[in-house]
Short mmCIF file of C-alpha atoms in Angstrom, two decimals:
data_model
loop_
_atom_site.label_atom_id
_atom_site.label_comp_id
_atom_site.label_asym_id
_atom_site.label_seq_id
_atom_site.Cartn_x
_atom_site.Cartn_y
_atom_site.Cartn_z
CA MET A 828 79.68 46.02 132.47
CA PRO A 829 76.88 46.87 129.63
CA HIS A 830 73.14 45.74 129.69
CA LEU A 831 73.39 42.72 126.73
CA THR A 832 69.73 43.58 124.89
CA PRO A 833 68.24 40.48 123.12
CA LEU A 834 68.81 42.16 120.21
CA ILE A 835 72.88 41.89 120.90
CA GLY A 836 72.68 39.15 122.46
CA THR A 837 70.62 37.08 119.68
CA MET A 838 72.63 38.32 117.01
CA VAL A 839 76.38 37.75 118.50
CA ALA A 840 75.18 34.40 119.55
CA GLY A 841 73.16 33.13 116.29
CA LEU A 842 76.55 34.34 114.71
CA VAL A 843 78.89 32.99 116.77
CA VAL A 844 77.87 29.45 117.98
CA ALA A 845 77.01 29.53 114.06
CA PHE A 846 80.20 29.70 112.58
CA LEU A 847 81.80 27.50 115.04
CA LEU A 848 79.50 24.77 114.19
CA GLY A 849 79.06 25.97 110.62
CA ALA A 850 83.32 25.23 110.66
CA LEU A 851 82.54 22.02 111.57
CA ALA A 852 80.35 20.70 109.69
CA HIS A 853 82.67 21.96 106.44
CA ARG A 854 85.69 20.23 108.38
CA PHE A 855 82.77 16.41 108.30
CA LYS A 856 82.17 17.20 104.73
CA LEU A 857 78.37 18.49 106.08
CA PRO A 858 76.92 21.77 104.81
CA PRO A 859 77.37 23.96 106.51
CA ILE A 860 73.48 24.65 106.80
CA VAL A 861 73.97 22.05 109.55
CA GLY A 862 75.38 23.80 111.59
CA TYR A 863 73.72 27.02 111.77
CA LEU A 864 70.45 24.87 112.54
CA LEU A 865 72.25 22.69 114.79
CA ALA A 866 73.29 26.15 116.38
CA GLY A 867 69.73 27.17 116.77
CA VAL A 868 69.31 23.60 118.87
CA LEU A 869 71.56 24.89 121.14
CA VAL A 870 70.91 28.61 121.60
CA GLY A 871 67.05 27.29 121.03
CA PRO A 872 64.67 27.06 124.53
CA PHE A 873 65.13 22.99 124.79
CA THR A 874 68.58 22.70 125.56
CA PRO A 875 70.31 24.18 128.60
CA GLY A 876 71.87 27.25 128.66
CA TYR A 877 71.42 30.68 127.17
CA VAL A 878 68.05 30.94 125.03
CA ALA A 879 67.85 34.02 122.68
CA ASP A 880 64.58 35.91 121.98
CA GLN A 881 62.52 33.83 119.25
CA GLY A 882 60.86 37.04 118.71
CA ILE A 883 64.09 38.91 116.85
CA ALA A 884 65.67 35.69 115.52
CA THR A 885 62.29 35.82 113.21
CA ASP A 886 62.55 39.20 112.58
CA LEU A 887 65.92 39.06 112.10
CA ALA A 888 65.84 36.61 109.23
CA GLU A 889 62.66 37.49 108.01
CA LEU A 890 65.02 40.74 106.73
CA GLY A 891 67.32 37.78 105.52
CA VAL A 892 64.82 36.12 103.53
CA ILE A 893 63.96 40.01 102.03
CA LEU A 894 67.61 40.39 100.88
CA LEU A 895 68.15 36.77 99.18
CA MET A 896 64.83 37.81 97.32
CA PHE A 897 65.92 41.20 95.83
CA GLY A 898 68.73 39.04 95.06
CA VAL A 899 67.22 36.70 92.92
CA GLY A 900 65.41 39.52 91.49
CA LEU A 901 68.63 40.84 90.07
CA HIS A 902 69.45 37.15 88.30
CA PHE A 903 65.71 37.03 87.11
CA SER A 904 64.29 39.32 84.78
CA LEU A 905 60.20 39.30 83.58
CA ARG A 906 61.47 37.44 80.36
CA ASP A 907 62.64 34.40 82.25
CA LEU A 908 59.54 34.54 84.11
CA LEU A 909 57.55 34.56 81.35
CA SER A 910 59.79 31.93 79.55
CA VAL A 911 59.28 29.00 82.21
CA ARG A 912 55.22 30.15 82.96
CA LYS A 913 54.09 27.52 80.63
CA ILE A 914 55.43 24.85 83.11
CA ALA A 915 56.04 26.79 86.43
CA ILE A 916 52.90 27.28 86.62
CA PRO A 917 50.55 24.51 86.70
CA GLY A 918 53.86 22.09 87.55
CA ALA A 919 53.67 23.74 91.40
CA LEU A 920 49.42 23.82 91.49
CA VAL A 921 49.80 20.45 90.82
CA GLN A 922 51.97 19.83 92.81
CA ILE A 923 51.11 22.06 95.53
CA GLY A 924 47.65 18.95 95.25
CA VAL A 925 49.97 16.07 95.20
CA ALA A 926 51.49 17.36 98.72
CA THR A 927 48.38 19.26 100.56
CA LEU A 928 46.38 15.16 99.94
CA LEU A 929 49.49 13.79 101.51
CA GLY A 930 50.05 15.39 104.27
CA TRP A 931 46.00 15.85 104.58
CA GLY A 932 45.80 12.54 104.33
CA LEU A 933 48.73 11.47 107.23
CA ALA A 934 46.21 14.25 109.35
CA LEU A 935 43.52 12.44 109.10
CA ALA A 936 45.59 9.50 110.33
CA LEU A 937 46.60 10.48 113.44
CA GLY A 938 43.08 12.35 114.27
CA TRP A 939 43.04 15.67 113.34
CA SER A 940 40.35 17.52 112.48
CA HIS A 941 40.17 18.60 108.56
CA GLY A 942 41.03 22.30 108.69
CA ALA A 943 44.82 21.19 110.71
CA GLY A 944 45.38 18.59 107.58
CA LEU A 945 44.70 21.26 105.51
CA THR A 946 47.10 23.65 107.43
CA PHE A 947 49.59 20.45 108.02
CA GLY A 948 49.06 19.63 104.07
CA LEU A 949 50.11 23.50 102.83
CA ALA A 950 52.85 23.48 105.38
CA LEU A 951 54.47 20.59 103.27
CA SER A 952 54.33 21.40 100.20
CA VAL A 953 55.69 24.44 99.74
CA ALA A 954 59.48 24.74 99.73
CA SER A 955 62.26 26.59 101.16
CA THR A 956 63.58 29.79 99.87
CA VAL A 957 66.67 29.79 101.48
CA VAL A 958 67.22 26.53 100.82
CA LEU A 959 66.36 26.09 97.25
CA LEU A 960 68.64 29.81 95.80
CA ARG A 961 72.02 28.51 98.22
CA ALA A 962 71.79 25.22 96.45
CA MET A 963 71.15 26.91 93.22
CA GLN A 964 73.89 28.81 93.69
CA GLU A 965 76.69 26.41 95.01
CA ARG A 966 76.00 24.65 92.13
CA ARG A 967 76.09 27.70 89.95
CA LEU A 968 72.69 26.45 88.32
CA LEU A 969 70.67 29.83 88.99
CA ASP A 970 71.14 31.20 85.68
CA THR A 971 70.29 28.44 83.88
CA ASP A 972 67.25 27.16 82.64
CA ARG A 973 66.66 24.43 85.48
CA GLY A 974 67.04 27.35 87.80
CA ARG A 975 64.23 29.56 86.56
CA ILE A 976 62.37 26.51 85.70
CA ALA A 977 62.67 25.67 89.60
CA ILE A 978 62.69 29.00 90.99
CA GLY A 979 59.57 30.52 89.20
CA TRP A 980 58.08 27.63 90.41
CA LEU A 981 58.93 28.54 93.93
CA ILE A 982 57.76 32.16 93.29
CA VAL A 983 54.03 30.28 92.04
CA GLU A 984 53.70 28.49 95.27
CA ASP A 985 55.15 32.02 97.48
CA VAL A 986 51.93 33.58 95.66
CA ALA A 987 49.99 30.17 96.84
CA MET A 988 50.96 30.82 100.29
CA VAL A 989 49.68 33.73 101.02
CA LEU A 990 47.00 32.95 99.54
CA ALA A 991 46.92 30.28 102.02
CA LEU A 992 47.62 32.85 105.41
CA VAL A 993 44.56 34.93 103.83
CA LEU A 994 42.34 31.64 103.51
CA LEU A 995 43.19 30.04 107.09
CA PRO A 996 41.35 32.92 109.61
CA VAL A 997 38.69 32.79 107.18
CA LEU A 998 38.89 28.86 107.48
CA ALA A 999 39.19 29.49 111.52
CA ALA A 1000 36.17 31.25 111.78
CA SER A 1001 34.14 29.33 110.56
CA ALA A 1002 33.44 31.17 107.20
CA THR A 1003 30.96 30.11 104.20
CA PRO A 1004 32.15 29.24 100.74
CA ALA A 1005 30.86 32.60 99.56
CA GLU A 1006 33.29 33.85 102.06
CA MET A 1007 36.21 32.22 101.60
CA ALA A 1008 35.61 33.30 97.81
CA THR A 1009 35.30 36.94 97.53
CA GLU A 1010 38.78 36.96 100.03
CA ILE A 1011 40.49 34.64 98.00
CA ALA A 1012 38.94 37.75 94.82
CA ILE A 1013 40.24 40.43 97.43
CA THR A 1014 43.88 39.51 97.60
CA LEU A 1015 44.70 38.09 94.02
CA ALA A 1016 43.15 42.38 93.01
CA LYS A 1017 45.62 42.91 95.95
CA VAL A 1018 48.75 41.17 94.59
CA ALA A 1019 47.70 41.78 90.67
CA ALA A 1020 47.67 45.83 91.18
CA PHE A 1021 50.80 45.32 93.01
CA VAL A 1022 52.59 43.25 90.00
CA ALA A 1023 50.22 46.42 87.72
CA ALA A 1024 52.58 49.27 89.56
CA MET A 1025 56.51 47.57 89.53
CA LEU A 1026 55.66 47.16 86.12
CA ILE A 1027 54.40 50.96 85.01
CA VAL A 1028 55.87 53.26 88.01
CA GLY A 1029 58.66 50.80 90.11
CA ARG A 1030 60.41 49.53 86.22
CA ARG A 1031 60.83 53.16 85.93
CA ALA A 1032 61.68 55.09 88.89
CA ILE A 1033 63.48 52.35 91.02
CA PRO A 1034 66.83 52.08 87.62
CA TRP A 1035 66.73 56.57 87.31
CA LEU A 1036 66.90 56.02 91.70
CA LEU A 1037 69.81 54.12 91.22
CA HIS A 1038 71.04 55.89 88.18
CA MET A 1039 71.19 59.28 89.87
CA VAL A 1040 72.99 58.20 92.80
CA ALA A 1041 75.52 56.28 91.02
CA HIS A 1042 75.95 59.63 89.39
CA THR A 1043 77.84 60.70 93.09
CA GLY A 1044 80.40 59.17 92.62
CA SER A 1045 79.46 57.53 96.85
CA ARG A 1046 79.09 53.65 96.98
CA GLU A 1047 77.97 54.12 100.10
CA LEU A 1048 74.98 55.62 99.27
CA PHE A 1049 74.85 53.52 95.90
CA ARG A 1050 74.60 50.81 98.70
CA LEU A 1051 72.50 52.48 101.04
CA ALA A 1052 70.32 53.00 98.03
CA VAL A 1053 69.94 49.43 97.22
CA LEU A 1054 69.11 48.35 100.70
CA ALA A 1055 66.02 51.14 100.93
CA ILE A 1056 64.83 49.74 97.36
CA ALA A 1057 65.30 47.09 98.90
CA LEU A 1058 63.64 46.77 102.16
CA GLY A 1059 61.53 49.78 100.98
CA VAL A 1060 59.70 48.09 98.22
CA ALA A 1061 59.06 44.82 100.68
CA LEU A 1062 57.48 46.63 103.13
CA GLY A 1063 55.44 48.74 100.98
CA ALA A 1064 53.96 46.11 98.93
CA ALA A 1065 52.88 44.48 102.61
CA LEU A 1066 51.22 46.96 103.95
CA LEU A 1067 49.99 49.05 100.40
CA PHE A 1068 49.21 45.75 98.84
CA GLY A 1069 48.69 42.62 101.35
CA VAL A 1070 51.31 40.43 99.65
CA SER A 1071 54.41 39.21 101.98
CA PHE A 1072 57.49 40.63 102.28
CA ALA A 1073 59.55 38.65 100.38
CA LEU A 1074 56.80 39.52 97.30
CA GLY A 1075 57.74 42.44 96.89
CA ALA A 1076 61.33 42.72 97.10
CA PHE A 1077 61.49 39.82 94.71
CA PHE A 1078 59.74 42.28 92.25
CA ALA A 1079 61.79 44.99 93.50
CA GLY A 1080 65.45 43.45 91.99
CA MET A 1081 62.90 42.19 89.11
CA ILE A 1082 62.77 45.36 87.79
CA LEU A 1083 66.11 46.94 89.55
CA ALA A 1084 67.04 43.81 86.73
CA GLU A 1085 67.47 46.45 84.08
CA SER A 1086 69.45 48.52 84.93
CA PRO A 1087 72.80 48.84 84.09
CA PHE A 1088 73.70 48.52 87.90
CA SER A 1089 72.05 45.45 88.62
CA GLN A 1090 75.66 43.36 88.56
CA ARG A 1091 77.12 45.74 91.25
CA ALA A 1092 73.41 46.34 93.30
CA GLY A 1093 74.55 42.12 93.91
CA GLU A 1094 77.42 42.70 94.87
CA GLU A 1095 76.97 45.09 97.55
CA THR A 1096 74.24 43.43 98.93
CA LEU A 1097 76.03 39.91 98.64
CA PRO A 1098 77.42 40.49 102.46
CA LEU A 1099 74.75 41.50 104.36
CA ARG A 1100 72.21 38.64 102.30
CA ASP A 1101 74.94 35.79 103.62
CA ALA A 1102 74.76 36.60 107.31
CA PHE A 1103 71.26 37.71 107.55
CA ALA A 1104 70.54 33.71 105.93
CA VAL A 1105 72.71 32.16 108.44
CA LEU A 1106 70.31 33.77 110.72
CA PHE A 1107 67.27 32.36 108.94
CA PHE A 1108 68.52 28.73 109.35
CA VAL A 1109 69.57 29.57 113.51
CA SER A 1110 65.96 30.64 114.04
CA VAL A 1111 64.39 27.60 112.25
CA GLY A 1112 66.53 25.63 115.46
CA MET A 1113 65.56 27.64 117.66
CA LEU A 1114 62.09 26.19 116.66
CA PHE A 1115 62.80 22.75 116.63
CA ASN A 1116 61.97 20.22 119.79
CA PRO A 1117 63.83 17.67 119.62
CA ALA A 1118 61.85 15.65 121.93
CA VAL A 1119 59.10 14.71 118.61
CA LEU A 1120 62.21 11.99 117.68
CA VAL A 1121 60.88 9.57 120.05
CA GLU A 1122 57.52 10.94 121.12
CA ALA A 1123 56.91 10.63 117.47
CA PRO A 1124 59.00 8.89 115.72
CA LEU A 1125 56.72 6.98 113.02
CA PRO A 1126 54.41 10.24 112.05
CA LEU A 1127 57.60 12.05 111.73
CA ILE A 1128 58.78 9.45 108.90
CA ALA A 1129 56.04 10.01 107.37
CA THR A 1130 56.16 13.33 106.95
CA VAL A 1131 59.79 13.32 105.76
CA LEU A 1132 58.87 10.56 102.95
CA ILE A 1133 56.04 12.79 102.39
CA ILE A 1134 58.56 15.51 102.33
CA VAL A 1135 61.53 14.77 100.06
CA VAL A 1136 60.05 11.66 98.62
CA GLY A 1137 56.70 12.11 97.71
CA LYS A 1138 56.83 15.54 95.97
CA SER A 1139 59.98 14.44 94.14
CA ILE A 1140 58.10 12.55 92.21
CA ALA A 1141 55.46 14.78 91.80
CA ALA A 1142 57.64 16.90 90.81
CA TYR A 1143 59.48 14.75 88.82
CA ALA A 1144 56.25 13.29 87.23
CA ILE A 1145 54.63 16.77 86.03
CA VAL A 1146 58.37 18.14 84.59
CA ARG A 1147 58.55 15.17 82.41
CA ALA A 1148 54.61 15.03 81.60
CA PHE A 1149 56.02 18.99 80.29
CA GLY A 1150 58.20 17.02 77.85
CA ARG A 1151 61.35 18.17 80.08
CA ASP A 1152 64.79 15.64 80.29
CA HIS A 1153 65.27 13.36 82.84
CA LYS A 1154 68.56 15.57 84.19
CA VAL A 1155 65.86 18.89 84.13
CA ALA A 1156 63.04 16.74 86.20
CA MET A 1157 65.43 16.03 88.82
CA THR A 1158 66.92 19.45 88.78
CA ILE A 1159 63.44 20.68 89.68
CA ALA A 1160 62.38 17.22 92.07
CA ALA A 1161 65.87 18.15 94.76
CA SER A 1162 65.35 21.49 95.05
CA LEU A 1163 61.57 20.71 95.73
CA ALA A 1164 62.24 18.42 98.31
CA GLN A 1165 62.37 20.50 101.04
CA ILE A 1166 60.59 22.73 103.18
CA GLY A 1167 60.85 26.39 104.80
CA GLU A 1168 60.61 29.63 105.86
CA PHE A 1169 56.41 29.81 104.36
CA SER A 1170 56.10 26.71 106.62
CA PHE A 1171 57.56 27.52 109.43
CA ILE A 1172 54.77 30.86 108.90
CA LEU A 1173 51.75 28.86 108.49
CA ALA A 1174 52.50 26.69 110.92
CA THR A 1175 53.14 29.37 113.76
CA LEU A 1176 49.85 30.94 112.00
CA GLY A 1177 47.46 27.55 112.22
CA GLY A 1178 48.85 27.36 116.38
CA GLU A 1179 47.48 30.91 117.08
CA LEU A 1180 44.29 30.12 115.22
CA GLY A 1181 44.07 26.66 117.04
CA LEU A 1182 43.69 25.61 113.76
CA ILE A 1183 46.60 23.20 114.59
CA GLU A 1184 49.03 21.44 118.02
CA PRO A 1185 52.43 21.73 119.17
CA MET A 1186 52.89 17.74 117.68
CA ALA A 1187 52.01 19.20 114.07
CA ARG A 1188 54.69 22.18 114.63
CA ASP A 1189 57.20 20.44 116.22
CA LEU A 1190 56.61 17.28 113.22
CA ILE A 1191 56.34 20.35 110.87
CA LEU A 1192 59.90 21.88 112.16
CA ALA A 1193 61.44 18.65 112.15
CA GLY A 1194 60.16 17.72 109.53
CA ALA A 1195 61.68 20.40 107.89
CA ILE A 1196 65.41 20.50 109.24
CA ILE A 1197 65.84 16.68 107.87
CA SER A 1198 64.50 17.75 104.78
CA ILE A 1199 67.53 20.60 104.69
CA LEU A 1200 69.82 18.08 106.07
CA LEU A 1201 69.22 15.03 102.95
CA ASN A 1202 68.54 18.17 100.34
CA SER A 1203 72.54 17.58 99.29
CA LEU A 1204 72.02 14.62 98.99
CA MET A 1205 68.87 14.57 96.74
CA PHE A 1206 71.30 17.15 94.49
CA ALA A 1207 73.73 14.27 94.43
CA LEU A 1208 71.60 11.90 93.25
CA ALA A 1209 70.32 14.23 90.29
CA GLY A 1210 73.30 15.18 89.47
CA ARG A 1211 74.84 11.63 88.98
CA PRO A 1212 75.42 11.18 85.21
CA ASP A 1213 73.09 9.74 82.56
CA LYS A 1214 73.19 5.93 82.56
CA ASN A 1215 72.09 5.95 78.80
CA ALA A 1216 74.70 8.92 77.91
CA PRO A 1217 75.87 8.04 75.00
CA PRO A 1218 80.09 7.56 75.37
CA SER A 1219 80.74 10.03 73.37
CA ALA A 1220 79.75 12.53 76.47
CA LYS A 1221 82.51 11.70 78.71
CA LYS A 1222 85.35 11.53 76.02
CA LYS A 1223 88.41 13.82 77.33
CA ALA A 1224 88.74 17.37 75.00
CA ARG A 1225 91.30 17.45 72.88
CA ASP A 1226 94.43 17.93 74.13
CA ALA A 1227 95.16 22.43 74.72
CA ALA A 1228 97.90 23.93 75.69
CA VAL A 1229 95.33 26.28 77.88
CA ILE A 1230 92.78 25.59 79.92
CA LEU A 1231 90.21 29.07 81.09
CA VAL A 1232 87.75 28.54 83.48
CA GLY A 1233 84.78 31.29 83.02
CA HIS A 1234 83.16 33.03 79.67
CA GLY A 1235 82.10 36.32 81.76
CA ARG A 1236 83.23 40.04 80.61
CA VAL A 1237 86.65 38.67 81.52
CA GLY A 1238 87.05 34.98 80.12
CA SER A 1239 85.67 35.98 76.93
CA ARG A 1240 87.79 38.43 75.85
CA ILE A 1241 90.81 35.62 77.34
CA ALA A 1242 89.01 32.99 75.23
CA SER A 1243 88.77 35.01 71.70
CA GLU A 1244 92.16 36.82 71.86
CA LEU A 1245 94.03 33.50 72.75
CA SER A 1246 91.94 32.15 69.73
CA ASP A 1247 91.93 34.12 67.12
CA ALA A 1248 96.33 34.48 68.00
CA GLY A 1249 95.92 30.55 67.57
CA GLN A 1250 96.23 28.74 70.79
CA LYS A 1251 94.33 25.33 71.77
CA VAL A 1252 92.07 27.06 74.18
CA THR A 1253 89.54 23.91 76.26
CA LEU A 1254 86.78 26.62 78.04
CA ILE A 1255 85.04 25.15 81.08
CA GLU A 1256 81.55 26.87 81.62
CA SER A 1257 79.24 25.94 83.71
CA GLU A 1258 75.93 24.91 82.31
CA SER A 1259 74.08 27.84 81.64
CA ASP A 1260 72.08 30.24 79.02
CA VAL A 1261 75.05 32.31 78.86
CA ALA A 1262 76.09 32.75 74.71
CA LEU A 1263 79.56 30.50 74.69
CA PRO A 1264 81.51 30.81 71.16
CA GLU A 1265 80.73 28.17 69.25
CA GLU A 1266 83.47 25.26 69.07
CA SER A 1267 86.60 25.96 66.04
CA ASP A 1268 89.81 24.32 65.75
CA ASN A 1269 91.32 26.14 68.64
CA LEU A 1270 88.07 26.00 70.20
CA ILE A 1271 86.65 23.06 72.86
CA VAL A 1272 83.77 24.20 75.49
CA VAL A 1273 83.43 21.67 78.25
CA ARG A 1274 79.98 22.61 80.59
CA GLY A 1275 80.58 21.80 84.21
CA ASN A 1276 81.24 22.66 87.47
CA ALA A 1277 85.14 23.27 87.14
CA ALA A 1278 85.22 22.62 91.37
CA HIS A 1279 84.90 18.85 90.54
CA PRO A 1280 87.25 16.60 89.53
CA ALA A 1281 86.00 14.98 87.17
CA THR A 1282 84.61 18.38 85.15
CA LEU A 1283 89.03 19.00 85.10
CA ASP A 1284 89.53 15.91 84.13
CA GLU A 1285 87.40 15.98 81.10
CA ALA A 1286 88.90 18.80 80.13
CA ASN A 1287 92.28 16.62 79.98
CA LEU A 1288 94.15 18.50 82.73
CA SER A 1289 96.64 16.48 82.46
CA ALA A 1290 97.61 17.69 79.10
CA ALA A 1291 97.35 21.23 79.84
CA ARG A 1292 100.69 23.59 80.21
CA MET A 1293 98.33 26.44 81.66
CA LEU A 1294 95.19 27.10 83.70
CA ILE A 1295 93.39 30.59 83.60
CA VAL A 1296 90.69 31.07 86.35
CA ALA A 1297 89.18 34.19 85.38
CA ILE A 1298 85.56 33.90 87.23
CA PRO A 1299 85.14 36.40 90.04
CA GLU A 1300 83.82 34.52 93.01
CA THR A 1301 87.15 34.06 94.84
CA PHE A 1302 86.39 31.53 97.13
CA GLU A 1303 85.58 28.83 94.35
CA ALA A 1304 87.75 29.62 92.32
CA GLY A 1305 89.51 28.33 95.67
CA GLN A 1306 88.34 25.07 95.20
CA ILE A 1307 89.37 25.13 91.25
CA VAL A 1308 93.32 25.84 91.91
CA GLU A 1309 93.07 23.72 94.99
CA GLN A 1310 91.64 20.67 92.24
CA ALA A 1311 93.64 21.58 89.89
CA ARG A 1312 97.18 21.63 91.31
CA LYS A 1313 96.33 17.89 92.98
CA ALA A 1314 95.49 16.42 89.49
CA ASN A 1315 98.79 18.21 88.12
CA ALA A 1316 101.89 19.14 89.90
CA LYS A 1317 103.50 21.07 86.87
CA LEU A 1318 101.24 22.85 85.43
CA THR A 1319 101.35 26.94 85.58
CA ILE A 1320 98.15 28.48 87.44
CA VAL A 1321 96.76 32.00 87.23
CA ALA A 1322 93.73 33.12 89.00
CA ARG A 1323 91.92 36.40 88.82
CA ALA A 1324 91.91 38.51 93.00
CA HIS A 1325 90.55 42.27 93.77
CA SER A 1326 92.96 42.00 97.03
CA ASP A 1327 95.79 41.36 98.58
CA ALA A 1328 92.77 38.76 101.13
CA GLU A 1329 92.46 36.66 98.39
CA VAL A 1330 96.12 36.77 96.20
CA ALA A 1331 97.34 35.40 99.46
CA TYR A 1332 94.09 32.92 99.62
CA LEU A 1333 94.92 31.65 96.37
CA ILE A 1334 98.31 31.61 96.46
CA ALA A 1335 97.72 29.26 99.12
CA ARG A 1336 95.79 27.25 97.32
CA GLY A 1337 98.45 26.87 94.50
CA ALA A 1338 97.97 29.55 92.10
CA ASP A 1339 101.54 30.52 90.25
CA ARG A 1340 99.96 33.71 90.00
CA THR A 1341 97.05 36.08 90.13
CA ILE A 1342 96.38 39.13 88.25
CA MET A 1343 94.60 42.16 90.71
CA GLY A 1344 92.33 44.23 88.14
CA GLU A 1345 93.43 47.22 89.64
CA GLU A 1346 96.58 47.05 90.11
CA GLU A 1347 96.28 46.11 85.61
CA ILE A 1348 94.26 49.46 85.49
CA ALA A 1349 97.60 51.70 87.77
CA ARG A 1350 99.71 50.48 85.69
CA ARG A 1351 98.83 51.32 82.33
CA MET A 1352 97.57 54.96 83.87
CA SER A 1353 100.73 55.48 84.97
CA SER A 1354 102.78 54.13 81.81
CA LEU A 1355 100.03 56.26 79.38
CA ALA A 1356 100.65 59.48 82.14
CA LEU A 1357 105.05 58.83 82.02
CA ALA A 1358 104.79 58.05 77.68
CA ILE A 1359 102.36 62.13 77.24
CA ALA A 1360 104.90 63.41 80.39
#
């Protein structure tokens, strides 16, 4: 029998159990994240049966965070970061301060030291990168103004936590204020040096390298180059400048976003990002000791209230104070109403330095798991229609023969050609800053997620004869097709696909016909060749 190494055992057990429980959670209309966290509990040291290697699981999860932050950078340009600096920087700092004070106060009430209170409060103040990005991606908010504010806010939190990781050892050593100020100044200088290096050197070298690799024509080399850039820059940032892996990967992606190959780079790393993100949640579940639910219920409730309620109220008030509307404030509040990877790093370091006790770590982990479970509910509350919205905002669109979902490279061409030909079209696009065409007699724009029945109803699907789903995300397209077929059995549905498996998936959901780009290209090229011959 082959020897089972801890690495193989941890990866296989984590992914298999996560898949089973994730599928079960999906079956009961729960977020798959619930299943991933429970999978970690099952393979963790606090439950009977197989116990995965916690150290290896943590390392694998760190890879997931690096790749995920690299993906965020690919969709978040420096211009976007600067565009939200006026709200993201002061907003994040004030919110961190409020949450830290609340956690500090709870720690003092429990009889802990000031050092433990500071560590505990900081751990409750920073949101999870993985959870926030998953929520933004699922709701197609990543490229919206709300998404950019949330991501910018998160980056500021991450930078602040880098400073906190430097501060904690100094605090544990009972350093003087002057020594602490020196350490903080050195860390800020390192971060500034890294940013300068990326903007001066990386801004030229990274796109040039990817351009050269792309011209070799090797997809394998291109994928390897993307991973090497993401992981290499992250490691270099940590070793040379002392900043976090995640922050280094984010800047690598942000620089690469200026390359014309950025979209392809994101597609190549997506499967690996998803796999390691699952392992991240499994690693979190492994740390959770369920006994804390019985041994310290009141402190746990207070911890969860700080994370879910205290942080949300603070974030909402801050965003509103900067003049943003209710919807933006609710989205930011929901985005930050959870904690994650940096919280675990702070808790681990605090335990190693003797600043916090095991109970504090368990409260942080339990609070993280519960807040992640509640995060979908927070987004559901944030997404409720504004009761004060004018009735006209909820009117159905005018009758149109064709409803088109998506205004990307394919959808924009379809919308233009149909409307120019005099065909009445209703375009559905999620709220974003993507340039949308002006409405006309032949074109109506409906903002919203087409996978939601309310959006399809607003687009007046019942009066349409055809639905064209032009978005590239097949899973989401399948959800849209399924909802549309339930709403209008006579509707002709045409969807975009990329493989035979995707064709079968979309047909099974109710599509009448699928269009594969490769097939259309081959057909067109063949017809040209035959015409010449």
